[in-house]
Amino acid sequence: QKEVEQNSGPLSVPEGAIASLNCTYSDRGSQSFFWYRQYSGKSPELIMFIYSNGDKEDGRFTAQLNKASQYVSLLIRDSQPSDSATYLCAVGMDSSYKLIFGSGTRLLVRP
Amino acid sequence: EAGVTQSPTHLIKTRGQQATLRCSPISGHTSVYWYQQALGLGLQFLLWYDEGEERNRGNFPPRFSGRQFPNYSSELNVNALELEDSALYLCASSPQGSLQPQHFGDGTRLSIL
């Protein structure tokens, strides 16, 4: 079992719709959770981070965390073609300081 | 505020050579992390430096090494280059503290011929 799992996609949504990206993780000791956006040929860009159960909103983005289910998600409201990218879920553990990345979900927003 | 800077942008080497990649963290960040992103393999953790010390390393052979300087900048050295070392090497920095978000530089693309 992979430590951080994501559906590779592509996830295709029409412009203006809500895109829902999901991630599961295997280590119950995980403490911090991050979403990065990566355009083709570019480096990852931090979008959201969340540490506690529940929802965290920032503009069009909402991160959701459920530690009991070992599940973290990212919602993108009013999706735009410029949101088309690969979204990487990353999980951190207090003991090691390193981030474990999922393989990413490719999002395609159709105009 | 300047972000994480990496140099060079591209590096072309041949098998058996040695490569040196450089990274300057965001001002005020003391932790530097190195990741490898090979085609189709996702981001893999390589090394973590903090306060000049190597704190953790990933599942990579010893020919991957590095150091952190007193100004918190860092070097990644890869010896005896192999074809499979071709990848994008990403440096990230964060303030000290395990739960702090890591911010990435633009990366160095290393190509082995």
mmCIF file of C-alpha atoms in Angstrom, chain B residues 25-106:
data_model
loop_
_atom_site.group_PDB
_atom_site.id
_atom_site.type_symbol
_atom_site.label_atom_id
_atom_site.label_comp_id
_atom_site.label_asym_id
_atom_site.label_seq_id
_atom_site.Cartn_x
_atom_site.Cartn_y
_atom_site.Cartn_z
ATOM 1 C CA PRO B 25 16.258 29.353 0.992
ATOM 2 C CA ILE B 26 13.718 32.047 1.711
ATOM 3 C CA SER B 27 15.134 34.616 4.120
ATOM 4 C CA GLY B 28 14.479 33.493 7.681
ATOM 5 C CA HIS B 29 14.047 29.835 6.784
ATOM 6 C CA THR B 30 16.586 27.521 8.391
ATOM 7 C CA SER B 31 15.435 24.169 7.000
ATOM 8 C CA VAL B 32 16.278 23.062 3.474
ATOM 9 C CA TYR B 33 14.890 19.954 1.824
ATOM 10 C CA TRP B 34 15.903 18.246 -1.405
ATOM 11 C CA TYR B 35 13.508 16.182 -3.519
ATOM 12 C CA GLN B 36 13.903 14.258 -6.763
ATOM 13 C CA GLN B 37 11.102 14.220 -9.315
ATOM 14 C CA ALA B 38 11.856 11.662 -11.987
ATOM 15 C CA LEU B 39 9.508 11.148 -14.895
ATOM 16 C CA GLY B 40 6.596 8.969 -13.827
ATOM 17 C CA LEU B 41 7.885 8.479 -10.275
ATOM 18 C CA GLY B 42 6.556 11.493 -8.402
ATOM 19 C CA LEU B 43 8.359 13.529 -5.783
ATOM 20 C CA GLN B 44 10.804 11.547 -3.664
ATOM 21 C CA PHE B 45 12.399 12.935 -0.498
ATOM 22 C CA LEU B 46 16.191 13.041 -0.667
ATOM 23 C CA LEU B 47 17.673 15.045 2.207
ATOM 24 C CA TRP B 48 16.779 17.478 4.979
ATOM 25 C CA TYR B 49 19.222 19.997 6.456
ATOM 26 C CA ASP B 50 18.680 22.254 9.401
ATOM 27 C CA GLU B 51 21.141 24.477 11.259
ATOM 28 C CA GLY B 52 23.988 23.085 9.171
ATOM 29 C CA GLU B 53 23.303 19.449 9.995
ATOM 30 C CA GLU B 54 21.854 16.603 7.948
ATOM 31 C CA ARG B 55 18.725 15.630 9.885
ATOM 32 C CA ASN B 56 17.152 12.974 7.674
ATOM 33 C CA ARG B 57 17.690 11.292 4.340
ATOM 34 C CA GLY B 58 15.490 9.271 2.028
ATOM 35 C CA ASN B 59 16.117 5.923 0.387
ATOM 36 C CA PHE B 60 18.912 7.056 -1.905
ATOM 37 C CA PRO B 61 22.476 5.699 -2.182
ATOM 38 C CA PRO B 62 25.373 7.475 -0.451
ATOM 39 C CA ARG B 63 26.538 9.019 -3.719
ATOM 40 C CA PHE B 64 23.754 11.535 -3.099
ATOM 41 C CA SER B 65 25.081 13.907 -0.484
ATOM 42 C CA GLY B 66 25.028 17.551 0.421
ATOM 43 C CA ARG B 67 25.670 20.196 2.958
ATOM 44 C CA GLN B 68 24.230 23.351 4.426
ATOM 45 C CA PHE B 69 26.270 26.480 4.882
ATOM 46 C CA PRO B 70 26.164 28.980 7.779
ATOM 47 C CA ASN B 71 23.914 31.273 5.707
ATOM 48 C CA TYR B 72 21.486 28.303 5.368
ATOM 49 C CA SER B 73 22.078 27.871 1.626
ATOM 50 C CA SER B 74 22.661 24.294 0.548
ATOM 51 C CA GLU B 75 24.398 22.153 -2.026
ATOM 52 C CA LEU B 76 23.352 18.765 -3.343
ATOM 53 C CA ASN B 77 26.157 16.652 -4.769
ATOM 54 C CA VAL B 78 25.578 13.594 -6.892
ATOM 55 C CA ASN B 79 28.638 11.456 -7.609
ATOM 56 C CA ALA B 80 29.158 8.728 -10.220
ATOM 57 C CA LEU B 81 26.122 9.862 -12.195
ATOM 58 C CA GLU B 82 23.892 7.204 -13.693
ATOM 59 C CA LEU B 83 21.327 7.514 -16.455
ATOM 60 C CA GLU B 84 18.466 7.070 -13.978
ATOM 61 C CA ASP B 85 19.618 10.164 -12.091
ATOM 62 C CA SER B 86 18.044 12.237 -14.848
ATOM 63 C CA ALA B 87 15.283 14.164 -13.099
ATOM 64 C CA LEU B 88 14.078 17.502 -11.811
ATOM 65 C CA TYR B 89 15.753 18.219 -8.472
ATOM 66 C CA LEU B 90 13.696 20.443 -6.245
ATOM 67 C CA CYS B 91 14.803 22.346 -3.200
ATOM 68 C CA ALA B 92 12.309 23.523 -0.600
ATOM 69 C CA SER B 93 12.693 25.597 2.538
ATOM 70 C CA SER B 94 10.671 26.179 5.656
ATOM 71 C CA PRO B 95 11.002 27.889 9.004
ATOM 72 C CA GLN B 96 12.243 25.565 11.728
ATOM 73 C CA GLY B 97 9.489 23.300 12.895
ATOM 74 C CA SER B 98 8.090 20.089 11.542
ATOM 75 C CA LEU B 99 4.607 21.312 10.709
ATOM 76 C CA GLN B 100 5.652 24.360 8.717
ATOM 77 C CA PRO B 101 4.768 24.447 5.017
ATOM 78 C CA GLN B 102 7.621 23.875 2.607
ATOM 79 C CA HIS B 103 8.065 26.273 -0.301
ATOM 80 C CA PHE B 104 9.752 25.080 -3.469
ATOM 81 C CA GLY B 105 12.248 26.626 -5.827
ATOM 82 C CA ASP B 106 11.985 26.299 -9.602
#
